XYZ file of C-alpha atoms in Angstrom:
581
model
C -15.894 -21.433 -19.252
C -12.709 -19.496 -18.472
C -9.423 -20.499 -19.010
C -5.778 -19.408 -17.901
C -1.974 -20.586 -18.034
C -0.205 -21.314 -15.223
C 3.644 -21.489 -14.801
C 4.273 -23.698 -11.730
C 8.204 -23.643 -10.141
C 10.394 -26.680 -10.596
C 10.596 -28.950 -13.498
C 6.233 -27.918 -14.771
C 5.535 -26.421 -17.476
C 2.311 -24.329 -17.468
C -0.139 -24.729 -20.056
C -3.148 -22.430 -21.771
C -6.719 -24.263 -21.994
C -7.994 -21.579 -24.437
C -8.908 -22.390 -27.831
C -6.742 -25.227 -29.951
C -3.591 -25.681 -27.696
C -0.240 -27.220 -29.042
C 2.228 -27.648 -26.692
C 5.760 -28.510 -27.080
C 7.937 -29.804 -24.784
C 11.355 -31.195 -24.062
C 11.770 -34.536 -23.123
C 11.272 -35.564 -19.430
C 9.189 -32.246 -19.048
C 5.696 -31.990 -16.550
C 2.906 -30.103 -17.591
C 0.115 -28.700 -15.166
C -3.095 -27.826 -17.019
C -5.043 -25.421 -14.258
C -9.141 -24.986 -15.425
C -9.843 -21.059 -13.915
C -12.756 -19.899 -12.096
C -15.879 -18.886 -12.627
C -16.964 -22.641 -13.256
C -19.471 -24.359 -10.962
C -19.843 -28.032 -10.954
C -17.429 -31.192 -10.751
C -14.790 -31.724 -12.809
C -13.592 -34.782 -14.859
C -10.602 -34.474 -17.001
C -9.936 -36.667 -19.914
C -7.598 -37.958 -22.530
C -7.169 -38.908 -25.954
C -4.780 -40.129 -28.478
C -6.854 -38.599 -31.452
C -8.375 -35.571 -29.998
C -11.698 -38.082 -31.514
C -11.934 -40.734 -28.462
C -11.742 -39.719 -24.804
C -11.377 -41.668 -21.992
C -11.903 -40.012 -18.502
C -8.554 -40.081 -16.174
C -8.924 -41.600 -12.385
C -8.953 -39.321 -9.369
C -8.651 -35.803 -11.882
C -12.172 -34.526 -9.954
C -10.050 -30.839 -9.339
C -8.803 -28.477 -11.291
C -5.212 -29.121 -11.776
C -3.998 -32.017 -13.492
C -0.094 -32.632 -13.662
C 1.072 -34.816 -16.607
C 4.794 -36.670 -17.803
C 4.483 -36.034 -21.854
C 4.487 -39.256 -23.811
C 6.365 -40.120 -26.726
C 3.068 -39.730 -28.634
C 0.907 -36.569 -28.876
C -1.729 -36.361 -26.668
C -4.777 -34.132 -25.758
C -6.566 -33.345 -22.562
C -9.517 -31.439 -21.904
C -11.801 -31.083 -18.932
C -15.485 -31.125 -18.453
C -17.568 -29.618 -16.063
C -20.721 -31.277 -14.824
C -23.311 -28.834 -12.618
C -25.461 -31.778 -11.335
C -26.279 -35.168 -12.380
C -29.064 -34.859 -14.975
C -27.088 -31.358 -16.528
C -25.133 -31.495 -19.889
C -21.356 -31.688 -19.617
C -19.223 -28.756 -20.538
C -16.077 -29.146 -22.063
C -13.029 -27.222 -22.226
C -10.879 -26.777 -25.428
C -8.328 -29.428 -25.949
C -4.816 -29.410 -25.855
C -2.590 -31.084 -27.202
C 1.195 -32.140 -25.498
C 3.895 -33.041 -27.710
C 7.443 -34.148 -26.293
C 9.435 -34.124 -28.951
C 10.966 -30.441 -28.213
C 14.727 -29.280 -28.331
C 15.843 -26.168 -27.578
C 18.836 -25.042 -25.127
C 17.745 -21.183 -24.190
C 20.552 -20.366 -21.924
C 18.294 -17.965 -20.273
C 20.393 -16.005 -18.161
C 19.461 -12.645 -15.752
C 20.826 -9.747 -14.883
C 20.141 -6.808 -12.613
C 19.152 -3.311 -13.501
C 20.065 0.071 -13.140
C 22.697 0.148 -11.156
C 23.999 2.853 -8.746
C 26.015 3.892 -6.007
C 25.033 6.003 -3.033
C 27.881 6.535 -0.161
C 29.170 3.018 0.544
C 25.788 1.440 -1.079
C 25.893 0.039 -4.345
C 22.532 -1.543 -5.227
C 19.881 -1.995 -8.152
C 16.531 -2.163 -9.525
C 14.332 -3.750 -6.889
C 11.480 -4.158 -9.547
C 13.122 -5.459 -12.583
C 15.300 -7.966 -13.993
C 16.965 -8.171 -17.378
C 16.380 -11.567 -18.913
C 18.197 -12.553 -22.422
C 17.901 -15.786 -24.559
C 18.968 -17.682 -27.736
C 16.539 -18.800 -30.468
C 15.334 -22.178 -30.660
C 16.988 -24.207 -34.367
C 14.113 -25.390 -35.581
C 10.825 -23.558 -34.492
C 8.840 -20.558 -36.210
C 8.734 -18.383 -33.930
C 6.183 -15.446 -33.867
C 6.975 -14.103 -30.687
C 8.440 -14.563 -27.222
C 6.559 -15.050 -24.007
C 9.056 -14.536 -20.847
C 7.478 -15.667 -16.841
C 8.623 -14.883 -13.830
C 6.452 -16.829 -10.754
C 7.174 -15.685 -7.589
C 7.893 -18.174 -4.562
C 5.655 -16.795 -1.725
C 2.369 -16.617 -3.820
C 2.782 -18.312 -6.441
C 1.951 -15.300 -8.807
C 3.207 -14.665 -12.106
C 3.785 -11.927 -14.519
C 4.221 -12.510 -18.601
C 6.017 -10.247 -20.889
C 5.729 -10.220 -24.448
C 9.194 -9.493 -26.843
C 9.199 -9.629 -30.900
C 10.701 -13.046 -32.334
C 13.535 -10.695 -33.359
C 13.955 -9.503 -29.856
C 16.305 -12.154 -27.516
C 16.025 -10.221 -24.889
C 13.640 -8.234 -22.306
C 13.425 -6.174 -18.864
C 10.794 -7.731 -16.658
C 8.703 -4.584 -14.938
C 6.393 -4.112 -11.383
C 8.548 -7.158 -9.735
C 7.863 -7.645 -5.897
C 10.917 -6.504 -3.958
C 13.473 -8.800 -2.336
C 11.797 -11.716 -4.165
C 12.919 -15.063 -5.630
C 11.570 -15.671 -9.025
C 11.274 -18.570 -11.294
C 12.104 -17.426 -15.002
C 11.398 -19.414 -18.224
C 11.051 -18.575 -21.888
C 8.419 -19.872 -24.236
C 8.730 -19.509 -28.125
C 5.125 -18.690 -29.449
C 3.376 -19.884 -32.886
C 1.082 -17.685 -33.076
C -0.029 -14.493 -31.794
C -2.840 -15.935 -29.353
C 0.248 -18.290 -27.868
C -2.082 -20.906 -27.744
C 0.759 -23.257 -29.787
C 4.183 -22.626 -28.191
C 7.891 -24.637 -27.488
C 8.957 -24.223 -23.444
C 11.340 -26.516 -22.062
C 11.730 -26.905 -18.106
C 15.251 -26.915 -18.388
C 15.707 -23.315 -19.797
C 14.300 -22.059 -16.902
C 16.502 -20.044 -14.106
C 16.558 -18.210 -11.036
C 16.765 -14.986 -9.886
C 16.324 -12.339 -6.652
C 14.846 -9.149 -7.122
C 16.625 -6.346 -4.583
C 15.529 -4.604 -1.718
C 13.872 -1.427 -1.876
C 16.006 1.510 -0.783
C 15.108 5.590 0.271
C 16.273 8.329 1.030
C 15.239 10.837 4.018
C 15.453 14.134 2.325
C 17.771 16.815 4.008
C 21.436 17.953 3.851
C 23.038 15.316 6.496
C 22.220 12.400 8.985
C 19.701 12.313 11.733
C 15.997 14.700 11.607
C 17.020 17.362 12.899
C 18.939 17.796 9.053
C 15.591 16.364 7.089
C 13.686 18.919 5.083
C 10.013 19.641 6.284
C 7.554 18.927 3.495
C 5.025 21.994 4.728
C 6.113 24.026 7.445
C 3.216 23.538 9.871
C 2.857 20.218 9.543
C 2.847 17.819 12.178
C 1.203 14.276 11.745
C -1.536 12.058 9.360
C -0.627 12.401 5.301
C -3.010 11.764 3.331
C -2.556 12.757 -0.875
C -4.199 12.419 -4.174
C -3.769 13.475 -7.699
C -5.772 15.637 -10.141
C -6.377 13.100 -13.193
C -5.752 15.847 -16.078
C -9.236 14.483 -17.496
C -11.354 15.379 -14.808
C -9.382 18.006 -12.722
C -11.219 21.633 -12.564
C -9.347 24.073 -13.944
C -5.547 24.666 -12.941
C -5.551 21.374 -11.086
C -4.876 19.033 -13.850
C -1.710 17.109 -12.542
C -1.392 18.713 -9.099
C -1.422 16.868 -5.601
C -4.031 17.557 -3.562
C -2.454 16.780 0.631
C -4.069 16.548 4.044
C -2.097 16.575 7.375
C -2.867 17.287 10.713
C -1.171 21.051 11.577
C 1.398 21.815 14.546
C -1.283 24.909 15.737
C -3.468 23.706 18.532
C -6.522 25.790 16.759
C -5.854 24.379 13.412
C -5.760 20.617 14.644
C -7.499 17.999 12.821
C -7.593 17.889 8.556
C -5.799 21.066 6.630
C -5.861 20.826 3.159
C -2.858 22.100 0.867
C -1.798 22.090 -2.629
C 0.905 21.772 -4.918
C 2.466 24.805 -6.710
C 2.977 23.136 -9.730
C 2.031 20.109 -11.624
C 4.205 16.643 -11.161
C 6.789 16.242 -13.006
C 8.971 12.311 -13.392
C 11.994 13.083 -11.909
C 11.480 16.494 -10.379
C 11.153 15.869 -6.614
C 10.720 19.843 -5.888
C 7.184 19.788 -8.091
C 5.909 17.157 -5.857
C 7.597 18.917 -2.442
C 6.786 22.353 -2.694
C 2.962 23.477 -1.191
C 0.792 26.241 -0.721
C -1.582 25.213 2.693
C -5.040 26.609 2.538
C -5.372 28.209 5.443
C -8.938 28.256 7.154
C -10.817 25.160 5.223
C -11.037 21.427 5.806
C -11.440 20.400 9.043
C -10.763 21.877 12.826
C -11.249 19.079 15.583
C -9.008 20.423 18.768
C -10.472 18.047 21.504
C -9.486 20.564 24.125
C -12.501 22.608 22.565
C -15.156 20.596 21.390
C -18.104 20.477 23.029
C -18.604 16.733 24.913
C -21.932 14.809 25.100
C -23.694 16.258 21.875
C -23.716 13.332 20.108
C -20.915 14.636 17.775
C -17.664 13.814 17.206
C -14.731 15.165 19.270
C -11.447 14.223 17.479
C -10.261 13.549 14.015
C -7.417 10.892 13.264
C -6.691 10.017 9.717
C -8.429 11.115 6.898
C -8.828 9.503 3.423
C -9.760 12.411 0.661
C -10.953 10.015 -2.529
C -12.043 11.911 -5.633
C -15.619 10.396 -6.205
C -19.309 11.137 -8.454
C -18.085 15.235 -9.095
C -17.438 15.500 -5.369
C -14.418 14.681 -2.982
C -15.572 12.310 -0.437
C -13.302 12.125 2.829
C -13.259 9.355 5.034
C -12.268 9.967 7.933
C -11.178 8.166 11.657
C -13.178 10.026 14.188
C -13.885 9.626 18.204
C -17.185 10.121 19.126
C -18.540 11.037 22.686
C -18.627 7.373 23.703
C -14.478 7.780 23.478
C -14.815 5.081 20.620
C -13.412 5.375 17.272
C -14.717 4.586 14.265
C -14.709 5.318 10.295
C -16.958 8.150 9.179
C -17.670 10.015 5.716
C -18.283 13.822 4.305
C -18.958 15.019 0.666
C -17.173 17.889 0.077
C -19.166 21.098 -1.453
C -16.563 22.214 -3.502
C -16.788 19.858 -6.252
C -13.357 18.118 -6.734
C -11.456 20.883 -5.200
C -11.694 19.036 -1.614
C -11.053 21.788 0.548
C -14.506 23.127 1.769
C -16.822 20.174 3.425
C -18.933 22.698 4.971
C -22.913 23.131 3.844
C -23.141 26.520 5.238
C -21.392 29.438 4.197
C -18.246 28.803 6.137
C -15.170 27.339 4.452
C -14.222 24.870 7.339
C -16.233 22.699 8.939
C -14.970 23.198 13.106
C -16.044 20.842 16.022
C -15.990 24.098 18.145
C -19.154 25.428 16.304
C -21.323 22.372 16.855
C -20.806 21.531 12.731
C -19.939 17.980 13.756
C -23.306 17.618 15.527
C -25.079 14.632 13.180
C -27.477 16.801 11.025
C -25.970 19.764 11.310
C -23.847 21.352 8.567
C -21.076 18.989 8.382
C -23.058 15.794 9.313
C -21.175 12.495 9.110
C -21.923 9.309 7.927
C -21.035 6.112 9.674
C -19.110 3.675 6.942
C -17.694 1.437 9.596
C -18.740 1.018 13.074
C -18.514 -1.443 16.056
C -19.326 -4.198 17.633
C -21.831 -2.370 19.779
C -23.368 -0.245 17.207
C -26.803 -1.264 16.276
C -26.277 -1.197 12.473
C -22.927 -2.642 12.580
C -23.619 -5.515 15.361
C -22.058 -8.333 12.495
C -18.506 -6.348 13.234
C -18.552 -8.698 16.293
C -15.354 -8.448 18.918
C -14.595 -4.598 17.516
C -14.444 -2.346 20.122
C -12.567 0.848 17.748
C -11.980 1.143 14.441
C -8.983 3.554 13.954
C -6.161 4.406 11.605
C -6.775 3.234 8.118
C -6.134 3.430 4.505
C -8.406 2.605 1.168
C -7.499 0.775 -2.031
C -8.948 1.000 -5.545
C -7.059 1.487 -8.883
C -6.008 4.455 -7.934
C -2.795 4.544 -10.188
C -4.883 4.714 -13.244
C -6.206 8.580 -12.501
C -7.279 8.572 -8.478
C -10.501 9.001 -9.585
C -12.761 6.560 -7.845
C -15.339 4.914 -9.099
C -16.978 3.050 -5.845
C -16.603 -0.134 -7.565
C -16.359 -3.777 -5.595
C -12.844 -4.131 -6.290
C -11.900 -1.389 -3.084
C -10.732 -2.443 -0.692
C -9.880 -1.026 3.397
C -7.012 -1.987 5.996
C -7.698 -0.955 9.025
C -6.799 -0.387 12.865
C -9.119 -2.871 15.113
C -9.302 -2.832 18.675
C -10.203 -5.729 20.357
C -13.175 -6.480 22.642
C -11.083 -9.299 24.864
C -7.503 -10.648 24.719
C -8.626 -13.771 23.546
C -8.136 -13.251 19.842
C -5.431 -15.034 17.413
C -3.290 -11.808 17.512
C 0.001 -11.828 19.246
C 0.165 -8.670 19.008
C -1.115 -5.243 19.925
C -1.568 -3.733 16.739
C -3.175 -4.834 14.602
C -4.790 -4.488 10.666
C -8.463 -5.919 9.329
C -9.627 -5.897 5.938
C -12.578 -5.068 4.531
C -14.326 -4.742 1.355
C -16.642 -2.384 -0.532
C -19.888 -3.913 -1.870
C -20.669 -1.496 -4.699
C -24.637 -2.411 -4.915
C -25.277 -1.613 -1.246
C -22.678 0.503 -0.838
C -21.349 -0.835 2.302
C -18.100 -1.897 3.852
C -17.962 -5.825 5.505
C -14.466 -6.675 7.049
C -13.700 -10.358 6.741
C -13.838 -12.542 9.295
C -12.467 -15.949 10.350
C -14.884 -17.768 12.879
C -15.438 -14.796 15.427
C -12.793 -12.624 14.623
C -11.398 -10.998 11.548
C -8.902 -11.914 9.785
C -6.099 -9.708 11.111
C -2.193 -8.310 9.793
C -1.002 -9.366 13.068
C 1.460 -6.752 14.255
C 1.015 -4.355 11.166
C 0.583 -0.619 11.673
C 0.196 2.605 9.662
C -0.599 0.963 6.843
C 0.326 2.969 3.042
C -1.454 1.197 -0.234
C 0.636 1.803 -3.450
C -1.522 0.999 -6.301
C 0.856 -0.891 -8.840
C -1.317 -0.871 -12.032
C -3.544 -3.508 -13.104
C -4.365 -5.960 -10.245
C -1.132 -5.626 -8.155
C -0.992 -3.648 -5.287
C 1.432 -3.008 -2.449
C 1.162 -2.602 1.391
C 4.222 -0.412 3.108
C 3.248 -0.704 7.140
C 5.448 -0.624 10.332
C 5.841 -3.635 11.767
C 5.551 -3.248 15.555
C 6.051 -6.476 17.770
C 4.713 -5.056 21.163
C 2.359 -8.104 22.372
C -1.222 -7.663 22.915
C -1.122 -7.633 26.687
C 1.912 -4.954 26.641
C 2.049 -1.289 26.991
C 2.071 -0.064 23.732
C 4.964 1.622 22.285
C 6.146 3.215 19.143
C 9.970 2.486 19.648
C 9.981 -1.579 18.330
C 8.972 -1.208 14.736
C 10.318 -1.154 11.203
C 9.163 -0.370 7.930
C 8.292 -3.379 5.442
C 5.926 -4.366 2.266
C 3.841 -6.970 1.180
C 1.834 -7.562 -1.659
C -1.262 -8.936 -3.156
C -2.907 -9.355 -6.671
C -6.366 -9.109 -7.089
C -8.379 -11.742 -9.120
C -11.546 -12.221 -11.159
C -11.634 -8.495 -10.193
C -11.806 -8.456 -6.302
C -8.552 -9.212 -3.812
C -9.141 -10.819 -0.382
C -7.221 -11.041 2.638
C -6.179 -14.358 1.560
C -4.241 -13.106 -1.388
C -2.224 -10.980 0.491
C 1.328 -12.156 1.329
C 1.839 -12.352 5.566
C 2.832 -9.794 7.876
C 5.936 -12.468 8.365
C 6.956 -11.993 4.818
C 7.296 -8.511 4.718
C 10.018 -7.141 2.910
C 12.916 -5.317 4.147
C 12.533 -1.470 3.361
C 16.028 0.617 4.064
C 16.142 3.911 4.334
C 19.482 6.077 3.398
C 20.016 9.828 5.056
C 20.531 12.480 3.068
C 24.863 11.806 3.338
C 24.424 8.310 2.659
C 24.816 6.669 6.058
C 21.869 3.668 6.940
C 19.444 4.603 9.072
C 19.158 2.000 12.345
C 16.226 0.862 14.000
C 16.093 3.466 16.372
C 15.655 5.978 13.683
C 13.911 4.327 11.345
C 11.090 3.312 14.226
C 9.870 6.946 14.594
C 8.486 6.772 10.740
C 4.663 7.334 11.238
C 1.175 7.602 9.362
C 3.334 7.496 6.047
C 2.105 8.148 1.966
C 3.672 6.224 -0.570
C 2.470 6.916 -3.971
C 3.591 7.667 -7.606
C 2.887 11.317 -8.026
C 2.847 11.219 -11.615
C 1.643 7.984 -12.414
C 5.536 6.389 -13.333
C 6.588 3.759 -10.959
C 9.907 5.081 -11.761
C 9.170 7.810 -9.439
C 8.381 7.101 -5.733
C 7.926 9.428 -2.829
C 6.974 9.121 0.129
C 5.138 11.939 2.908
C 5.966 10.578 6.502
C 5.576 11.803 10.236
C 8.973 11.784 11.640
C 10.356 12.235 15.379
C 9.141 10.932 18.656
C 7.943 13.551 21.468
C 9.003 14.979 23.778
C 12.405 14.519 22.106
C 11.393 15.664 19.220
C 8.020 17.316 18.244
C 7.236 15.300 14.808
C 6.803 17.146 11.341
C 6.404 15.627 8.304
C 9.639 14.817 5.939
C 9.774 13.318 2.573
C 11.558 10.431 0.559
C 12.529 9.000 -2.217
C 12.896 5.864 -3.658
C 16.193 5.677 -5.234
C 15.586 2.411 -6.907
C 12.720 1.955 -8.276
């Protein structure tokens, strides 16, 4: 069976059930032993004074057990029991001693610090945590945790025994964290010295960005492409599997300001990425005449086709590009489609005939014609998709998968979809109008099943425009407006603010429930170009944003958004930056 450590806030100590554990701890100290999943059975834990004789401990059926240290060494262990007439399984034992001293004064301090206008803020992703050496402990290295407070998760760094010091990376934003220091035996950690009382506090800061432009309001921000208007979508050429030229390069979609170029225009960057050098992540060349051409003013109706393109998705996938796409349909209903692109991984020709676009004008929308769709996620009322009960549309979405790694895809089951539902009735748990589900991908039969609570799915209540950020390993990030206009309202675009939350993945997949709440999104500020906060007002007309790393650093964070609100202002797409990282 599997095991993991656990490092539980207060006065508990978390403990590793892998291999021969010895535990040290300082007097007073709790310990929680936690047995990980994949196990299947019930659970008895036991005890022992001579890691010889057990004896089974009352009403310890789960797997968590919280223990006071004795005076004595003891051990505990659990043991797993499928069914009555199966053999019992038992964990490795570990053994808690209490007879620990050690006075870390583990202290923390930000990062990074800098100034912009009257702003003076830091690091909103790592803290700097220092130490002293325990007297009388051989030390082999240092194991520093930080556990959040909203989920509970927790991330482990690993310093040198020489080292008394260490910068804690990927942090959550504008997050409390519990921070202790173990002292390590060996290099497995499975014998270590932690005492409760070394451990300290610490908030992580808000994140803060920066409209790109020369002064304060949009009619000073910089336009990202010239033409366009609405619906970023980016990706990056891995440098192992780009074609030629591409290696490193960002690959962007957006919907164009020209009525006869409307719906999915491919561009690309003139250079590769470079850390640091906004202008090689910026600067574009649009390729004019491929991707996609959807005006709705000239497709034909009532050929069962689509009419209208919303956002697209390009994901680099099996030698192809493969775009998923939010498209209307004749029935005026929206749902999630996909196309294979002919071009290998150059993504900008989707088109099986000898054209270069693919253009709803022509008839190439019409299902088996020349660029035929595929249904990946349709409605209530859709004969193949009848279990997405109480979905009436399925609209503006984004996709997650490890795409910080290379963006190449891999259609495993860890992917993962947010999207825009529509509602059948007003009967649902939202309060509000808009409103996110999530679904899965099932690698085997390559389908798409949103998660559901009773009859409804589970919902972001009040989250739109949704952005994933792919952190690196099993931590991802959600950056979404957060628009309170109640389901029975007129919807408007004018009450909403940018904010984060995030979720880690385990065992491999992430599930709604391991997401943090729509409630406890972060704060997300946003700086003009002269240094001056943007307000609500302003920071409202932020639409169908990108977030992403364009050259794999987390250091280095931009961001491709709509911005302006017609008919003030016809939008066009800006970009940001993330000035503390």
């Amino acid at each position: 069976m599997k095991k993991t450590a656990i490092l539980i806030p207060a006065l508990f100590l978390g403990a590793m059930l892998h291999g021969q554990n010895i535990i040290t701890v300082c007097g007073g100290d709790s310990v929680m032993l936690v047995l990980d999943q994949p196990f299947n059975g019930t659970i008895t834990w036991q005890q022992s004074n001579d890691n010889i004789n057990w004896t089974n401990l009352a009403s310890s059926n789960n797997d968590t057990l919280y223990i006071v240290a004795n005076n004595t060494p003891d051990y505990f262990r659990a043991g797993v029991q499928e069914a009555v007439n199966c053999p019992v399984y038992y964990s490795a034992s570990t053994q808690i001693n209490n007879n620990g001293t050690w006075s870390a004064g583990v202290s923390v301090a930000y990062v990074n610090p800098q100034t912009h206008g009257t702003y003076t803020m830091y690091s909103a992703s790592k803290l700097r945590v220092s130490w002293t050496a325990p007297g009388s402990y051989a030390v082999d290295h240092y194991e520093v945790i930080a556990t959040e407070s909203i989920k509970g998760t927790s991330e482990v760094s690993s310093t040198p025994a020489a080292q008394l010091s260490d910068t804690l990376e990927l942090l959550k934003s504008a997050t409390a964290y519990r921070i202790n220091v173990r002292a390590c035996a060996d290099a497995s950690c499975s014998s270590y010295l932690a005492c409760a009382a070394n451990e300290t506090q610490s908030t992580t800061w808000e994140e803060y960005w920066q409209v790109q432009g020369t002064d304060s309001g949009f009619d000073d921000a910089s336009h990202l492409i010239s033409d366009a208007n609405t619906l970023n979508y980016a990706f990056v050429y891995g440098s192992s599997w780009a074609p030629p030229g591409y290696q490193d390069k960002i690959r962007y979609y957006y919907n164009p300001l020209a009525a006869n170029e409307k719906g999915a225009k491919p561009a690309i960057t003139t250079q590769a990425g470079v850390t640091g050098n906004l202008p090689s992540v910026t600067t574009f060349s649009a390729n004019t005449g491929t991707g996609f051409l959807s005006n709705s003013m000239q497709c034909p109706t009532n050929d069962n086709a689509i009419n209208f393109i919303g956002q697209t998705i390009a994901v680099p996938f099996n030698g192809q590009v493969r775009m998923f796409m939010e498209s209307t349909g004749d029935d005026n209903h929206s749902r999630i489609y996909s196309i294979d692109s002919q071009d290998g991984y150059i993504g900008k020709d989707f088109d099986s005939s000898g054209d270069s676009a693919c253009n709803c004008q022509g008839g190439d929308f019409v299902f088996g014609a020349n660029c035929s769709l595929d249904t990946v996620l349709g409605i209530a009322s859709d004969a193949n998709f009848s279990q997405n009960q109480k979905i009436s549309d399925v609209r503006q979405f984004k996709i997650g998968y490890p795409m910080g790694n290379d963006w190449l895809w891999n259609g495993s089951s860890n992917s993962f979809m947010v999207c825009t539902v529509d509602l059948t009735d007003l009967n649902g748990p939202n309060t509000y109008r808009m409103t996110q589900a999530f679904a899965h991908y099932d690698s085997l039969t390559q389908n798409w099943t949103i998660e559901y609570n009773g009859s409804y799915p589970k919902m972001f209540d009040g989250m739109q425009a949704p952005s994933i950020v792919h952190m690196g390993g099993n931590r991802y990030k959600i950056y979404f407006s957060y628009n309170w206009v109640l389901k029975n309202q007129q919807l408007s675009f004018t009450t909403k603010e940018v904010r984060v939350v995030y979720g880690y993945d385990k065992n491999g997949v992430i599930y709604f429930d391991d997401w943090e709440t729509v409630a406890q999104g972060r704060n997300v500020n946003f700086l003009w170009a002269n240094n001056i906060l943007l307000l609500q007002p302003h920071e409202t007309q932020f639409d169908d944003f990108h977030m992403f790393a364009p050259t794999g650093d987390p250091d280095f964070q931009v961001m491709y958004t709509n911005v302006g609100i017609p008919p003030a202002m016809m939008p066009f797409v800006n970009y940001c930056l993330l000035l503390n990282p």
